[in-house]
mmCIF file of N, CA and C in Angstrom:
data_model
loop_
_atom_site.group_PDB
_atom_site.id
_atom_site.type_symbol
_atom_site.label_atom_id
_atom_site.label_comp_id
_atom_site.label_asym_id
_atom_site.label_seq_id
_atom_site.Cartn_x
_atom_site.Cartn_y
_atom_site.Cartn_z
ATOM 1 N N MET E 1 -34.744 -64.890 -38.419
ATOM 2 C CA MET E 1 -35.204 -64.992 -37.040
ATOM 3 C C MET E 1 -34.330 -64.101 -36.157
ATOM 4 N N ASP E 2 -34.923 -63.543 -35.159
ATOM 5 C CA ASP E 2 -34.242 -62.662 -34.219
ATOM 6 C C ASP E 2 -33.164 -63.435 -33.450
ATOM 7 N N PRO E 3 -31.885 -62.961 -33.462
ATOM 8 C CA PRO E 3 -30.811 -63.666 -32.754
ATOM 9 C C PRO E 3 -31.090 -63.873 -31.264
ATOM 10 N N ASP E 4 -31.759 -62.915 -30.616
ATOM 11 C CA ASP E 4 -32.094 -63.080 -29.200
ATOM 12 C C ASP E 4 -33.018 -64.282 -28.995
ATOM 13 N N GLN E 5 -33.997 -64.431 -29.880
ATOM 14 C CA GLN E 5 -34.917 -65.561 -29.781
ATOM 15 C C GLN E 5 -34.200 -66.881 -30.051
ATOM 16 N N VAL E 6 -33.292 -66.891 -31.045
ATOM 17 C CA VAL E 6 -32.528 -68.101 -31.360
ATOM 18 C C VAL E 6 -31.663 -68.489 -30.168
ATOM 19 N N ALA E 7 -30.962 -67.506 -29.598
ATOM 20 C CA ALA E 7 -30.083 -67.778 -28.454
ATOM 21 C C ALA E 7 -30.880 -68.316 -27.271
ATOM 22 N N LYS E 8 -31.991 -67.684 -26.953
ATOM 23 C CA LYS E 8 -32.812 -68.134 -25.822
ATOM 24 C C LYS E 8 -33.377 -69.530 -26.063
ATOM 25 N N ALA E 9 -33.809 -69.802 -27.294
ATOM 26 C CA ALA E 9 -34.345 -71.128 -27.611
ATOM 27 C C ALA E 9 -33.261 -72.196 -27.494
ATOM 28 N N PHE E 10 -32.052 -71.891 -27.997
ATOM 29 C CA PHE E 10 -30.967 -72.863 -27.902
ATOM 30 C C PHE E 10 -30.600 -73.118 -26.446
ATOM 31 N N VAL E 11 -30.437 -72.060 -25.677
ATOM 32 C CA VAL E 11 -30.059 -72.189 -24.269
ATOM 33 C C VAL E 11 -31.111 -73.009 -23.517
ATOM 34 N N GLU E 12 -32.380 -72.717 -23.750
ATOM 35 C CA GLU E 12 -33.450 -73.467 -23.087
ATOM 36 C C GLU E 12 -33.394 -74.950 -23.465
ATOM 37 N N HIS E 13 -33.217 -75.227 -24.756
ATOM 38 C CA HIS E 13 -33.149 -76.618 -25.215
ATOM 39 C C HIS E 13 -31.931 -77.332 -24.638
ATOM 40 N N TYR E 14 -30.773 -76.684 -24.700
ATOM 41 C CA TYR E 14 -29.540 -77.322 -24.239
ATOM 42 C C TYR E 14 -29.635 -77.692 -22.756
ATOM 43 N N TYR E 15 -30.027 -76.731 -21.929
ATOM 44 C CA TYR E 15 -30.032 -76.981 -20.488
ATOM 45 C C TYR E 15 -31.164 -77.897 -20.043
ATOM 46 N N SER E 16 -32.315 -77.812 -20.666
ATOM 47 C CA SER E 16 -33.384 -78.743 -20.284
ATOM 48 C C SER E 16 -32.995 -80.165 -20.667
ATOM 49 N N THR E 17 -32.301 -80.327 -21.807
ATOM 50 C CA THR E 17 -31.813 -81.647 -22.200
ATOM 51 C C THR E 17 -30.704 -82.107 -21.268
ATOM 52 N N PHE E 18 -29.767 -81.216 -20.942
ATOM 53 C CA PHE E 18 -28.683 -81.559 -20.019
ATOM 54 C C PHE E 18 -29.250 -82.035 -18.686
ATOM 55 N N ASP E 19 -30.226 -81.321 -18.167
ATOM 56 C CA ASP E 19 -30.791 -81.638 -16.857
ATOM 57 C C ASP E 19 -31.586 -82.947 -16.859
ATOM 58 N N ALA E 20 -32.268 -83.252 -17.959
ATOM 59 C CA ALA E 20 -33.157 -84.415 -18.000
ATOM 60 C C ALA E 20 -32.512 -85.667 -18.584
ATOM 61 N N ASN E 21 -31.636 -85.493 -19.593
ATOM 62 C CA ASN E 21 -31.106 -86.647 -20.318
ATOM 63 C C ASN E 21 -29.854 -86.237 -21.085
ATOM 64 N N ARG E 22 -28.706 -86.250 -20.438
ATOM 65 C CA ARG E 22 -27.465 -85.798 -21.076
ATOM 66 C C ARG E 22 -27.152 -86.548 -22.360
ATOM 67 N N ALA E 23 -27.547 -87.807 -22.454
ATOM 68 C CA ALA E 23 -27.314 -88.576 -23.682
ATOM 69 C C ALA E 23 -28.026 -87.934 -24.870
ATOM 70 N N GLY E 24 -29.098 -87.206 -24.609
ATOM 71 C CA GLY E 24 -29.840 -86.521 -25.657
ATOM 72 C C GLY E 24 -29.097 -85.356 -26.284
ATOM 73 N N LEU E 25 -27.949 -84.981 -25.721
ATOM 74 C CA LEU E 25 -27.148 -83.890 -26.283
ATOM 75 C C LEU E 25 -26.292 -84.339 -27.462
ATOM 76 N N ALA E 26 -26.205 -85.639 -27.709
ATOM 77 C CA ALA E 26 -25.304 -86.174 -28.738
ATOM 78 C C ALA E 26 -25.536 -85.542 -30.104
ATOM 79 N N ASN E 27 -26.788 -85.302 -30.479
ATOM 80 C CA ASN E 27 -27.055 -84.745 -31.804
ATOM 81 C C ASN E 27 -26.692 -83.269 -31.921
ATOM 82 N N LEU E 28 -26.321 -82.624 -30.832
ATOM 83 C CA LEU E 28 -25.900 -81.225 -30.887
ATOM 84 C C LEU E 28 -24.409 -81.078 -31.150
ATOM 85 N N TYR E 29 -23.679 -82.180 -31.088
ATOM 86 C CA TYR E 29 -22.234 -82.167 -31.295
ATOM 87 C C TYR E 29 -21.889 -82.887 -32.583
ATOM 88 N N GLN E 30 -20.688 -82.590 -33.115
ATOM 89 C CA GLN E 30 -20.170 -83.271 -34.291
ATOM 90 C C GLN E 30 -18.794 -83.824 -33.980
ATOM 91 N N ASP E 31 -18.206 -84.514 -34.959
ATOM 92 C CA ASP E 31 -16.891 -85.129 -34.751
ATOM 93 C C ASP E 31 -15.813 -84.107 -34.400
ATOM 94 N N GLY E 32 -15.917 -82.885 -34.916
ATOM 95 C CA GLY E 32 -14.918 -81.859 -34.639
ATOM 96 C C GLY E 32 -15.124 -81.117 -33.336
ATOM 97 N N SER E 33 -16.202 -81.417 -32.636
ATOM 98 C CA SER E 33 -16.482 -80.739 -31.368
ATOM 99 C C SER E 33 -15.451 -81.130 -30.319
ATOM 100 N N MET E 34 -15.085 -80.164 -29.485
ATOM 101 C CA MET E 34 -14.080 -80.395 -28.444
ATOM 102 C C MET E 34 -14.619 -79.906 -27.111
ATOM 103 N N LEU E 35 -14.445 -80.721 -26.083
ATOM 104 C CA LEU E 35 -14.791 -80.362 -24.712
ATOM 105 C C LEU E 35 -13.508 -80.404 -23.901
ATOM 106 N N THR E 36 -13.213 -79.325 -23.184
ATOM 107 C CA THR E 36 -12.091 -79.314 -22.251
ATOM 108 C C THR E 36 -12.669 -79.106 -20.867
ATOM 109 N N PHE E 37 -12.441 -80.070 -19.995
ATOM 110 C CA PHE E 37 -12.969 -80.014 -18.637
ATOM 111 C C PHE E 37 -11.818 -80.254 -17.683
ATOM 112 N N GLU E 38 -11.515 -79.246 -16.869
ATOM 113 C CA GLU E 38 -10.419 -79.309 -15.901
ATOM 114 C C GLU E 38 -9.122 -79.794 -16.543
ATOM 115 N N GLY E 39 -8.825 -79.244 -17.725
ATOM 116 C CA GLY E 39 -7.572 -79.529 -18.414
ATOM 117 C C GLY E 39 -7.583 -80.772 -19.277
ATOM 118 N N GLN E 40 -8.620 -81.571 -19.227
ATOM 119 C CA GLN E 40 -8.702 -82.797 -20.024
ATOM 120 C C GLN E 40 -9.562 -82.534 -21.257
ATOM 121 N N LYS E 41 -8.989 -82.808 -22.442
ATOM 122 C CA LYS E 41 -9.694 -82.572 -23.695
ATOM 123 C C LYS E 41 -10.412 -83.841 -24.142
ATOM 124 N N THR E 42 -11.636 -83.650 -24.612
ATOM 125 C CA THR E 42 -12.450 -84.745 -25.124
ATOM 126 C C THR E 42 -13.015 -84.297 -26.458
ATOM 127 N N GLN E 43 -12.858 -85.125 -27.504
ATOM 128 C CA GLN E 43 -13.308 -84.736 -28.839
ATOM 129 C C GLN E 43 -14.337 -85.715 -29.375
ATOM 130 N N GLY E 44 -15.302 -85.179 -30.112
ATOM 131 C CA GLY E 44 -16.323 -85.986 -30.772
ATOM 132 C C GLY E 44 -17.582 -86.133 -29.943
ATOM 133 N N SER E 45 -18.690 -86.239 -30.645
ATOM 134 C CA SER E 45 -20.003 -86.271 -30.009
ATOM 135 C C SER E 45 -20.131 -87.354 -28.943
ATOM 136 N N GLN E 46 -19.843 -88.584 -29.293
ATOM 137 C CA GLN E 46 -20.030 -89.687 -28.349
ATOM 138 C C GLN E 46 -19.114 -89.561 -27.139
ATOM 139 N N ASN E 47 -17.864 -89.146 -27.363
ATOM 140 C CA ASN E 47 -16.916 -88.990 -26.253
ATOM 141 C C ASN E 47 -17.328 -87.852 -25.324
ATOM 142 N N ILE E 48 -17.813 -86.755 -25.908
ATOM 143 C CA ILE E 48 -18.244 -85.614 -25.094
ATOM 144 C C ILE E 48 -19.445 -86.000 -24.236
ATOM 145 N N VAL E 49 -20.413 -86.655 -24.842
ATOM 146 C CA VAL E 49 -21.597 -87.065 -24.086
ATOM 147 C C VAL E 49 -21.211 -88.041 -22.978
ATOM 148 N N ALA E 50 -20.297 -88.963 -23.279
ATOM 149 C CA ALA E 50 -19.833 -89.898 -22.241
ATOM 150 C C ALA E 50 -19.200 -89.137 -21.081
ATOM 151 N N LYS E 51 -18.435 -88.088 -21.389
ATOM 152 C CA LYS E 51 -17.812 -87.266 -20.345
ATOM 153 C C LYS E 51 -18.883 -86.542 -19.520
ATOM 154 N N LEU E 52 -19.876 -85.974 -20.190
ATOM 155 C CA LEU E 52 -20.940 -85.259 -19.481
ATOM 156 C C LEU E 52 -21.746 -86.200 -18.592
ATOM 157 N N ILE E 53 -22.006 -87.402 -19.084
ATOM 158 C CA ILE E 53 -22.739 -88.388 -18.288
ATOM 159 C C ILE E 53 -21.936 -88.794 -17.060
ATOM 160 N N ALA E 54 -20.599 -88.811 -17.205
ATOM 161 C CA ALA E 54 -19.725 -89.252 -16.110
ATOM 162 C C ALA E 54 -19.413 -88.155 -15.093
ATOM 163 N N LEU E 55 -19.968 -86.953 -15.251
ATOM 164 C CA LEU E 55 -19.730 -85.897 -14.269
ATOM 165 C C LEU E 55 -20.144 -86.391 -12.886
ATOM 166 N N PRO E 56 -19.527 -85.852 -11.827
ATOM 167 C CA PRO E 56 -19.757 -86.391 -10.483
ATOM 168 C C PRO E 56 -21.149 -86.123 -9.907
ATOM 169 N N PHE E 57 -22.017 -85.495 -10.645
ATOM 170 C CA PHE E 57 -23.398 -85.296 -10.201
ATOM 171 C C PHE E 57 -24.323 -85.828 -11.298
ATOM 172 N N GLN E 58 -25.350 -86.526 -10.903
ATOM 173 C CA GLN E 58 -26.267 -87.112 -11.878
ATOM 174 C C GLN E 58 -27.546 -86.297 -12.039
ATOM 175 N N GLN E 59 -27.993 -85.657 -10.989
ATOM 176 C CA GLN E 59 -29.211 -84.869 -11.065
ATOM 177 C C GLN E 59 -28.884 -83.410 -10.786
ATOM 178 N N CYS E 60 -29.380 -82.542 -11.669
ATOM 179 C CA CYS E 60 -29.138 -81.109 -11.493
ATOM 180 C C CYS E 60 -30.246 -80.329 -12.178
ATOM 181 N N LYS E 61 -30.278 -79.043 -11.897
ATOM 182 C CA LYS E 61 -31.238 -78.138 -12.519
ATOM 183 C C LYS E 61 -30.540 -76.814 -12.769
ATOM 184 N N HIS E 62 -30.458 -76.415 -14.040
ATOM 185 C CA HIS E 62 -29.900 -75.113 -14.400
ATOM 186 C C HIS E 62 -31.006 -74.068 -14.304
ATOM 187 N N LEU E 63 -30.739 -72.992 -13.620
ATOM 188 C CA LEU E 63 -31.659 -71.865 -13.508
ATOM 189 C C LEU E 63 -30.993 -70.681 -14.192
ATOM 190 N N ILE E 64 -31.425 -70.381 -15.398
ATOM 191 C CA ILE E 64 -30.805 -69.346 -16.218
ATOM 192 C C ILE E 64 -31.302 -67.977 -15.764
ATOM 193 N N THR E 65 -30.360 -67.057 -15.532
ATOM 194 C CA THR E 65 -30.739 -65.698 -15.154
ATOM 195 C C THR E 65 -30.443 -64.693 -16.257
ATOM 196 N N THR E 66 -29.452 -64.971 -17.101
ATOM 197 C CA THR E 66 -29.058 -64.033 -18.146
ATOM 198 C C THR E 66 -28.782 -64.756 -19.451
ATOM 199 N N VAL E 67 -29.361 -64.270 -20.538
ATOM 200 C CA VAL E 67 -28.998 -64.687 -21.892
ATOM 201 C C VAL E 67 -28.868 -63.399 -22.689
ATOM 202 N N ASP E 68 -27.630 -62.962 -22.918
ATOM 203 C CA ASP E 68 -27.368 -61.743 -23.681
ATOM 204 C C ASP E 68 -26.763 -62.135 -25.018
ATOM 205 N N CYS E 69 -27.298 -61.590 -26.094
ATOM 206 C CA CYS E 69 -26.862 -61.954 -27.441
ATOM 207 C C CYS E 69 -26.455 -60.701 -28.214
ATOM 208 N N GLN E 70 -25.327 -60.790 -28.921
ATOM 209 C CA GLN E 70 -24.851 -59.711 -29.783
ATOM 210 C C GLN E 70 -24.568 -60.283 -31.165
ATOM 211 N N PRO E 71 -24.922 -59.560 -32.241
ATOM 212 C CA PRO E 71 -24.556 -60.009 -33.584
ATOM 213 C C PRO E 71 -23.039 -60.117 -33.703
ATOM 214 N N SER E 72 -22.580 -61.065 -34.499
ATOM 215 C CA SER E 72 -21.147 -61.288 -34.652
ATOM 216 C C SER E 72 -20.826 -61.651 -36.094
ATOM 217 N N GLY E 73 -20.179 -60.740 -36.788
ATOM 218 C CA GLY E 73 -19.737 -61.015 -38.152
ATOM 219 C C GLY E 73 -20.834 -60.822 -39.185
ATOM 220 N N PRO E 74 -20.420 -60.705 -40.452
ATOM 221 C CA PRO E 74 -21.366 -60.418 -41.530
ATOM 222 C C PRO E 74 -22.239 -61.609 -41.920
ATOM 223 N N ALA E 75 -21.885 -62.822 -41.508
ATOM 224 C CA ALA E 75 -22.634 -64.012 -41.919
ATOM 225 C C ALA E 75 -23.804 -64.325 -40.995
ATOM 226 N N GLY E 76 -24.104 -63.437 -40.062
ATOM 227 C CA GLY E 76 -25.246 -63.654 -39.180
ATOM 228 C C GLY E 76 -24.937 -64.452 -37.936
ATOM 229 N N GLY E 77 -23.682 -64.504 -37.554
ATOM 230 C CA GLY E 77 -23.314 -65.214 -36.330
ATOM 231 C C GLY E 77 -23.764 -64.447 -35.104
ATOM 232 N N MET E 78 -23.545 -65.035 -33.953
ATOM 233 C CA MET E 78 -23.906 -64.353 -32.717
ATOM 234 C C MET E 78 -22.991 -64.776 -31.577
ATOM 235 N N LEU E 79 -22.804 -63.842 -30.663
ATOM 236 C CA LEU E 79 -22.048 -64.061 -29.439
ATOM 237 C C LEU E 79 -23.063 -64.038 -28.300
ATOM 238 N N VAL E 80 -23.084 -65.101 -27.489
ATOM 239 C CA VAL E 80 -24.099 -65.226 -26.443
ATOM 240 C C VAL E 80 -23.424 -65.423 -25.096
ATOM 241 N N PHE E 81 -23.865 -64.657 -24.112
ATOM 242 C CA PHE E 81 -23.411 -64.812 -22.734
ATOM 243 C C PHE E 81 -24.571 -65.376 -21.927
ATOM 244 N N VAL E 82 -24.305 -66.458 -21.201
ATOM 245 C CA VAL E 82 -25.316 -67.109 -20.368
ATOM 246 C C VAL E 82 -24.791 -67.160 -18.942
ATOM 247 N N SER E 83 -25.623 -66.831 -17.980
ATOM 248 C CA SER E 83 -25.238 -67.007 -16.581
ATOM 249 C C SER E 83 -26.443 -67.514 -15.805
ATOM 250 N N GLY E 84 -26.145 -68.100 -14.664
ATOM 251 C CA GLY E 84 -27.232 -68.599 -13.845
ATOM 252 C C GLY E 84 -26.729 -69.408 -12.672
ATOM 253 N N ASN E 85 -27.606 -70.237 -12.169
ATOM 254 C CA ASN E 85 -27.315 -71.093 -11.024
ATOM 255 C C ASN E 85 -27.470 -72.547 -11.430
ATOM 256 N N LEU E 86 -26.621 -73.383 -10.867
ATOM 257 C CA LEU E 86 -26.685 -74.820 -11.074
ATOM 258 C C LEU E 86 -26.986 -75.460 -9.727
ATOM 259 N N GLN E 87 -28.196 -75.987 -9.598
ATOM 260 C CA GLN E 87 -28.613 -76.625 -8.356
ATOM 261 C C GLN E 87 -28.397 -78.125 -8.476
ATOM 262 N N LEU E 88 -27.520 -78.660 -7.638
ATOM 263 C CA LEU E 88 -27.257 -80.091 -7.625
ATOM 264 C C LEU E 88 -28.190 -80.763 -6.630
ATOM 265 N N ALA E 89 -28.650 -81.951 -6.977
ATOM 266 C CA ALA E 89 -29.545 -82.703 -6.093
ATOM 267 C C ALA E 89 -28.864 -82.942 -4.754
ATOM 268 N N GLY E 90 -29.588 -82.677 -3.676
ATOM 269 C CA GLY E 90 -29.069 -82.914 -2.340
ATOM 270 C C GLY E 90 -28.195 -81.809 -1.785
ATOM 271 N N GLU E 91 -27.938 -80.779 -2.561
ATOM 272 C CA GLU E 91 -27.106 -79.661 -2.100
ATOM 273 C C GLU E 91 -27.997 -78.495 -1.703
ATOM 274 N N GLN E 92 -27.639 -77.830 -0.620
ATOM 275 C CA GLN E 92 -28.431 -76.703 -0.131
ATOM 276 C C GLN E 92 -28.227 -75.456 -0.989
ATOM 277 N N HIS E 93 -26.987 -75.212 -1.414
ATOM 278 C CA HIS E 93 -26.667 -73.991 -2.151
ATOM 279 C C HIS E 93 -26.375 -74.300 -3.613
ATOM 280 N N ALA E 94 -26.859 -73.431 -4.486
ATOM 281 C CA ALA E 94 -26.602 -73.572 -5.917
ATOM 282 C C ALA E 94 -25.210 -73.047 -6.247
ATOM 283 N N LEU E 95 -24.638 -73.570 -7.324
ATOM 284 C CA LEU E 95 -23.367 -73.080 -7.848
ATOM 285 C C LEU E 95 -23.664 -72.014 -8.891
ATOM 286 N N LYS E 96 -22.844 -70.983 -8.954
ATOM 287 C CA LYS E 96 -22.961 -69.963 -9.990
ATOM 288 C C LYS E 96 -22.200 -70.450 -11.216
ATOM 289 N N PHE E 97 -22.711 -70.145 -12.406
ATOM 290 C CA PHE E 97 -21.969 -70.482 -13.612
ATOM 291 C C PHE E 97 -22.197 -69.403 -14.663
ATOM 292 N N SER E 98 -21.271 -69.329 -15.615
ATOM 293 C CA SER E 98 -21.432 -68.459 -16.772
ATOM 294 C C SER E 98 -20.862 -69.171 -17.982
ATOM 295 N N GLN E 99 -21.421 -68.873 -19.137
ATOM 296 C CA GLN E 99 -20.968 -69.458 -20.387
ATOM 297 C C GLN E 99 -20.984 -68.401 -21.469
ATOM 298 N N ILE E 100 -20.059 -68.554 -22.401
ATOM 299 C CA ILE E 100 -20.018 -67.702 -23.585
ATOM 300 C C ILE E 100 -19.989 -68.621 -24.789
ATOM 301 N N LEU E 101 -20.818 -68.359 -25.780
ATOM 302 C CA LEU E 101 -20.762 -69.126 -27.012
ATOM 303 C C LEU E 101 -20.711 -68.182 -28.197
ATOM 304 N N LEU E 102 -20.014 -68.616 -29.226
ATOM 305 C CA LEU E 102 -19.906 -67.880 -30.480
ATOM 306 C C LEU E 102 -20.448 -68.780 -31.560
ATOM 307 N N SER E 103 -21.413 -68.313 -32.312
ATOM 308 C CA SER E 103 -22.005 -69.142 -33.357
ATOM 309 C C SER E 103 -21.840 -68.488 -34.714
ATOM 310 N N THR E 104 -21.833 -69.331 -35.729
ATOM 311 C CA THR E 104 -21.865 -68.880 -37.116
ATOM 312 C C THR E 104 -23.055 -69.565 -37.762
ATOM 313 N N THR E 105 -23.497 -69.071 -38.911
ATOM 314 C CA THR E 105 -24.635 -69.680 -39.591
ATOM 315 C C THR E 105 -24.197 -70.252 -40.924
ATOM 316 N N ALA E 106 -24.891 -71.276 -41.345
ATOM 317 C CA ALA E 106 -24.700 -71.870 -42.668
ATOM 318 C C ALA E 106 -26.027 -72.496 -43.068
ATOM 319 N N VAL E 107 -26.554 -72.067 -44.195
ATOM 320 C CA VAL E 107 -27.813 -72.583 -44.718
ATOM 321 C C VAL E 107 -28.894 -72.604 -43.632
ATOM 322 N N SER E 108 -29.106 -71.491 -43.038
ATOM 323 C CA SER E 108 -30.146 -71.239 -42.033
ATOM 324 C C SER E 108 -30.081 -72.115 -40.788
ATOM 325 N N CYS E 109 -28.919 -72.710 -40.500
ATOM 326 C CA CYS E 109 -28.802 -73.391 -39.217
ATOM 327 C C CYS E 109 -27.556 -72.876 -38.521
ATOM 328 N N TYR E 110 -27.615 -72.821 -37.221
ATOM 329 C CA TYR E 110 -26.528 -72.240 -36.448
ATOM 330 C C TYR E 110 -25.501 -73.291 -36.084
ATOM 331 N N HIS E 111 -24.237 -72.941 -36.277
ATOM 332 C CA HIS E 111 -23.114 -73.788 -35.893
ATOM 333 C C HIS E 111 -22.343 -73.048 -34.813
ATOM 334 N N LEU E 112 -22.241 -73.622 -33.659
ATOM 335 C CA LEU E 112 -21.536 -72.978 -32.561
ATOM 336 C C LEU E 112 -20.063 -73.286 -32.680
ATOM 337 N N SER E 113 -19.264 -72.266 -32.918
ATOM 338 C CA SER E 113 -17.840 -72.485 -33.134
ATOM 339 C C SER E 113 -17.039 -72.413 -31.850
ATOM 340 N N MET E 114 -17.602 -71.868 -30.798
ATOM 341 C CA MET E 114 -16.905 -71.848 -29.514
ATOM 342 C C MET E 114 -17.937 -71.837 -28.401
ATOM 343 N N TRP E 115 -17.712 -72.650 -27.384
ATOM 344 C CA TRP E 115 -18.614 -72.724 -26.232
ATOM 345 C C TRP E 115 -17.736 -72.799 -25.011
ATOM 346 N N VAL E 116 -17.765 -71.790 -24.195
ATOM 347 C CA VAL E 116 -16.916 -71.727 -23.007
ATOM 348 C C VAL E 116 -17.811 -71.686 -21.777
ATOM 349 N N VAL E 117 -17.522 -72.545 -20.827
ATOM 350 C CA VAL E 117 -18.309 -72.612 -19.597
ATOM 351 C C VAL E 117 -17.394 -72.375 -18.414
ATOM 352 N N SER E 118 -17.777 -71.485 -17.542
ATOM 353 C CA SER E 118 -17.043 -71.287 -16.293
ATOM 354 C C SER E 118 -17.993 -71.576 -15.145
ATOM 355 N N ALA E 119 -17.652 -72.540 -14.338
ATOM 356 C CA ALA E 119 -18.460 -72.847 -13.155
ATOM 357 C C ALA E 119 -17.812 -72.153 -11.975
ATOM 358 N N LEU E 120 -18.531 -71.252 -11.370
ATOM 359 C CA LEU E 120 -18.021 -70.504 -10.236
ATOM 360 C C LEU E 120 -18.487 -71.191 -8.960
ATOM 361 N N ASN E 121 -17.698 -71.124 -7.936
ATOM 362 C CA ASN E 121 -18.022 -71.748 -6.652
ATOM 363 C C ASN E 121 -18.070 -73.263 -6.731
ATOM 364 N N TYR E 122 -17.519 -73.841 -7.774
ATOM 365 C CA TYR E 122 -17.442 -75.298 -7.886
ATOM 366 C C TYR E 122 -16.230 -75.729 -7.086
ATOM 367 N N PRO E 123 -16.327 -76.776 -6.287
ATOM 368 C CA PRO E 123 -15.214 -77.141 -5.407
ATOM 369 C C PRO E 123 -13.872 -77.269 -6.111
ATOM 370 N N SER E 124 -13.868 -77.747 -7.358
ATOM 371 C CA SER E 124 -12.596 -77.898 -8.059
ATOM 372 C C SER E 124 -12.313 -76.728 -8.993
ATOM 373 N N LYS E 125 -13.130 -75.678 -8.902
ATOM 374 C CA LYS E 125 -12.989 -74.501 -9.757
ATOM 375 C C LYS E 125 -12.922 -74.906 -11.229
ATOM 376 N N ALA E 126 -13.888 -75.686 -11.654
ATOM 377 C CA ALA E 126 -13.902 -76.234 -13.011
ATOM 378 C C ALA E 126 -14.083 -75.140 -14.047
ATOM 379 N N ILE E 127 -13.369 -75.271 -15.119
ATOM 380 C CA ILE E 127 -13.585 -74.446 -16.302
ATOM 381 C C ILE E 127 -13.757 -75.407 -17.468
ATOM 382 N N VAL E 128 -14.848 -75.277 -18.173
ATOM 383 C CA VAL E 128 -15.138 -76.158 -19.289
ATOM 384 C C VAL E 128 -15.130 -75.319 -20.555
ATOM 385 N N SER E 129 -14.471 -75.798 -21.584
ATOM 386 C CA SER E 129 -14.484 -75.119 -22.871
ATOM 387 C C SER E 129 -14.868 -76.113 -23.949
ATOM 388 N N MET E 130 -15.809 -75.748 -24.762
ATOM 389 C CA MET E 130 -16.191 -76.576 -25.895
ATOM 390 C C MET E 130 -15.865 -75.789 -27.153
ATOM 391 N N PHE E 131 -14.948 -76.295 -27.956
ATOM 392 C CA PHE E 131 -14.557 -75.617 -29.180
ATOM 393 C C PHE E 131 -15.020 -76.419 -30.386
ATOM 394 N N ASN E 132 -15.271 -75.724 -31.489
ATOM 395 C CA ASN E 132 -15.755 -76.349 -32.714
ATOM 396 C C ASN E 132 -17.027 -77.133 -32.446
ATOM 397 N N TYR E 133 -17.872 -76.573 -31.614
ATOM 398 C CA TYR E 133 -19.161 -77.158 -31.274
ATOM 399 C C TYR E 133 -20.111 -76.833 -32.404
ATOM 400 N N HIS E 134 -20.766 -77.827 -32.933
ATOM 401 C CA HIS E 134 -21.694 -77.610 -34.040
ATOM 402 C C HIS E 134 -23.040 -78.208 -33.690
ATOM 403 N N GLY E 135 -24.062 -77.402 -33.735
ATOM 404 C CA GLY E 135 -25.423 -77.889 -33.537
ATOM 405 C C GLY E 135 -26.242 -77.544 -34.755
ATOM 406 N N GLY E 136 -27.063 -78.442 -35.213
ATOM 407 C CA GLY E 136 -27.819 -78.226 -36.440
ATOM 408 C C GLY E 136 -29.235 -77.889 -36.219
#
């Protein structure tokens, strides 16, 4: 499958799930997954989802403007850059954000080995990093 199509499909699935039902992201993470949000590390699927659910905004809409994908490594991995706007419910202006993910493949399924999120214009200047992120 074309890496650009895989990247776009994953990004669409991840953000539509995040926006509608963050608890639905649990199956995209594994025990080795790590989330770092504003310096606090959270490990494991259930803990990460609990952290995402506890974010200070409950309703949001990601508007993706860029999904750029480059092949990475001989095993069919890919490096993906995502950018866009995050519209929070009740807020007039959207926040800018960008993310970078690095994936590897194993038995025709993609495992994301690094997921880095930078939220720009966020009041606390949040930087989120997800390492050893695995989605099947």
